[in-house]
Amino acid sequence: MSTEKALHARSESKCELCGATEGLEVYAVPPTSTGGVDECVLICNSCSEQIENPDRVDVHHWRCLNDSMWSQVPAVQVMAWRMLARLSGEGWPQELLDMLYLDEETLAWAQATGEGENDESDVRHLDSNGALLEVGDTVTLIKD
C-alpha cells in the first residue's frame, strides 16, 4: 500500500490537522529518515502553505489544533506542537501547549527543527517588576 493511500485510510481522507477534505497532500514531518507512513501526515493546501510560509499564518485557522493535538499519531502530535510553539505569543496556543503531553521521543522529534526555541534577538516586553508582558495584559502608564 502506498504512503498516500495508507494516510487516506488513517485519516479518513481528511486533513489530520484541521479536518478539511479538499486539496489533501502528503507532508513528511522533518527531519524524516524514510518518509514512511509513521513520519508523514495528510494535510490540506491551507495548512501546508502556512507551515511552509510562517509569515502567512492565519492564527484563527489553527484553533483546530485544540482537537488534533490529542491524536494518537506521533507525527500529528509533532506538527500540532510545532504550530502551537510557533503561535505561542498569541496567548491561547500557550495554554494548549501547557496541556499537551508528549513522551520524550516524540518531544525530541518535535524540537528537532528548533521550533519553539526562544531567539535571543526577539523583543521581550517587561513590566517595571521584570515580569514578561503577554498578549492581553493591561498596562497603565504614569507620567512623573
Tab-separated table of C-alpha atoms in Angstrom:
chain	number	residue	atom	x	y	z
A	1	MET	CA	0.000	0.000	0.000
A	2	SER	CA	1.409	3.406	-0.936
A	3	THR	CA	2.090	6.037	1.709
A	4	GLU	CA	-0.661	8.308	0.389
A	5	LYS	CA	-3.271	5.525	0.394
A	6	ALA	CA	-2.285	4.498	3.916
A	7	LEU	CA	-2.575	8.117	5.094
A	8	HIS	CA	-6.006	8.483	3.461
A	9	ALA	CA	-7.132	5.321	5.274
A	10	ARG	CA	-5.676	6.510	8.606
A	11	SER	CA	-7.195	9.998	8.379
A	12	GLU	CA	-10.469	9.012	6.681
A	13	SER	CA	-9.478	11.344	3.785
A	14	LYS	CA	-9.421	14.441	5.995
A	15	CYS	CA	-6.634	16.860	6.869
A	16	GLU	CA	-5.104	15.455	10.039
A	17	LEU	CA	-4.656	18.959	11.461
A	18	CYS	CA	-7.812	20.906	10.542
A	19	GLY	CA	-10.221	18.294	9.159
A	20	ALA	CA	-10.569	19.800	5.645
A	21	THR	CA	-11.444	17.349	2.879
A	22	GLU	CA	-10.221	19.278	-0.201
A	23	GLY	CA	-6.695	19.596	-1.609
A	24	LEU	CA	-5.027	16.946	0.542
A	25	GLU	CA	-1.319	16.163	0.202
A	26	VAL	CA	1.307	14.112	1.982
A	27	TYR	CA	3.637	16.128	4.211
A	28	ALA	CA	6.793	14.452	5.500
A	29	VAL	CA	7.387	15.780	9.016
A	30	PRO	CA	11.033	16.918	9.144
A	31	PRO	CA	13.524	15.582	9.912
A	32	THR	CA	12.498	12.249	8.415
A	33	SER	CA	14.732	9.359	7.547
A	34	THR	CA	12.457	7.160	5.454
A	35	GLY	CA	9.345	9.218	4.737
A	36	GLY	CA	7.165	6.288	5.787
A	37	VAL	CA	3.582	6.444	6.986
A	38	ASP	CA	4.664	6.968	10.598
A	39	GLU	CA	6.719	10.049	9.628
A	40	CYS	CA	4.102	11.729	7.417
A	41	VAL	CA	0.764	13.467	7.840
A	42	LEU	CA	-2.029	14.141	5.363
A	43	ILE	CA	-2.697	17.892	5.302
A	44	CYS	CA	-4.694	20.348	3.201
A	45	ASN	CA	-3.228	23.074	0.981
A	46	SER	CA	-4.055	25.783	3.535
A	47	CYS	CA	-2.186	24.042	6.358
A	48	SER	CA	0.730	23.214	4.062
A	49	GLU	CA	1.104	26.810	2.877
A	50	GLN	CA	1.038	28.162	6.429
A	51	ILE	CA	3.545	25.582	7.678
A	52	GLU	CA	5.955	26.373	4.851
A	53	ASN	CA	5.451	30.178	5.000
A	54	PRO	CA	5.342	31.385	8.637
A	55	ASP	CA	4.645	34.971	7.503
A	56	ARG	CA	1.289	33.862	6.005
A	57	VAL	CA	-0.076	32.225	9.150
A	58	ASP	CA	-3.772	32.755	9.891
A	59	VAL	CA	-3.928	32.371	13.664
A	60	HIS	CA	-7.646	31.576	13.696
A	61	HIS	CA	-7.196	28.697	11.233
A	62	TRP	CA	-5.024	26.928	13.813
A	63	ARG	CA	-7.690	26.811	16.537
A	64	CYS	CA	-8.348	23.357	15.085
A	65	LEU	CA	-5.214	22.190	16.927
A	66	ASN	CA	-7.353	22.105	20.070
A	67	ASP	CA	-8.719	18.803	18.724
A	68	SER	CA	-5.904	17.438	16.570
A	69	MET	CA	-3.247	17.713	19.297
A	70	TRP	CA	-4.937	14.766	21.054
A	71	SER	CA	-4.339	12.448	18.085
A	72	GLN	CA	-2.679	9.114	18.861
A	73	VAL	CA	-0.415	9.541	15.802
A	74	PRO	CA	3.023	10.890	16.821
A	75	ALA	CA	3.536	12.757	13.511
A	76	VAL	CA	0.273	14.665	14.052
A	77	GLN	CA	1.258	15.431	17.658
A	78	VAL	CA	4.630	16.755	16.450
A	79	MET	CA	3.026	19.062	13.873
A	80	ALA	CA	0.473	20.291	16.417
A	81	TRP	CA	3.263	21.001	18.941
A	82	ARG	CA	5.341	22.872	16.343
A	83	MET	CA	2.461	25.077	15.208
A	84	LEU	CA	1.395	25.796	18.793
A	85	ALA	CA	5.004	26.700	19.637
A	86	ARG	CA	5.169	28.984	16.593
A	87	LEU	CA	1.945	30.729	17.659
A	88	SER	CA	2.582	30.728	21.427
A	89	GLY	CA	2.820	34.531	21.537
A	90	GLU	CA	-0.911	34.749	20.812
A	91	GLY	CA	-1.918	33.530	24.281
A	92	TRP	CA	-4.343	30.662	23.617
A	93	PRO	CA	-1.724	28.432	21.919
A	94	GLN	CA	0.468	28.609	25.021
A	95	GLU	CA	-2.419	27.291	27.117
A	96	LEU	CA	-2.802	24.345	24.721
A	97	LEU	CA	0.959	23.710	24.797
A	98	ASP	CA	0.809	23.596	28.594
A	99	MET	CA	-1.886	20.884	28.386
A	100	LEU	CA	-0.199	18.813	25.664
A	101	TYR	CA	1.845	15.860	26.875
A	102	LEU	CA	4.386	14.244	24.559
A	103	ASP	CA	6.616	11.331	25.501
A	104	GLU	CA	10.369	12.031	25.444
A	105	GLU	CA	10.950	10.563	21.987
A	106	THR	CA	8.076	12.497	20.386
A	107	LEU	CA	9.082	15.739	22.123
A	108	ALA	CA	12.667	15.327	20.890
A	109	TRP	CA	11.306	14.876	17.351
A	110	ALA	CA	9.121	17.984	17.726
A	111	GLN	CA	12.069	20.076	18.929
A	112	ALA	CA	14.495	18.710	16.296
A	113	THR	CA	13.883	21.610	13.886
A	114	GLY	CA	14.428	24.286	16.532
A	115	GLU	CA	10.764	25.279	16.567
A	116	GLY	CA	9.710	26.705	19.913
A	117	GLU	CA	13.176	27.831	20.972
A	118	ASN	CA	13.414	31.430	22.079
A	119	ASP	CA	15.520	33.553	19.772
A	120	GLU	CA	17.925	35.886	21.562
A	121	SER	CA	17.019	38.706	19.166
A	122	ASP	CA	13.281	38.574	19.921
A	123	VAL	CA	11.866	41.699	21.529
A	124	ARG	CA	10.661	40.945	25.034
A	125	HIS	CA	8.375	43.386	26.795
A	126	LEU	CA	8.747	43.501	30.586
A	127	ASP	CA	6.900	45.498	33.213
A	128	SER	CA	8.602	47.564	35.932
A	129	ASN	CA	8.999	44.431	38.082
A	130	GLY	CA	10.631	42.435	35.294
A	131	ALA	CA	7.600	40.232	34.583
A	132	LEU	CA	7.094	39.298	30.935
A	133	LEU	CA	4.095	41.055	29.372
A	134	GLU	CA	1.855	38.794	27.305
A	135	VAL	CA	-0.882	39.483	24.776
A	136	GLY	CA	-3.951	40.786	26.621
A	137	ASP	CA	-2.114	42.172	29.673
A	138	THR	CA	-3.314	45.573	30.868
A	139	VAL	CA	-0.687	48.262	31.340
A	140	THR	CA	-1.113	51.660	32.994
A	141	LEU	CA	1.333	54.407	32.073
A	142	ILE	CA	2.094	57.014	34.735
A	143	LYS	CA	3.843	60.289	33.980
A	144	ASP	CA	6.060	61.599	36.786
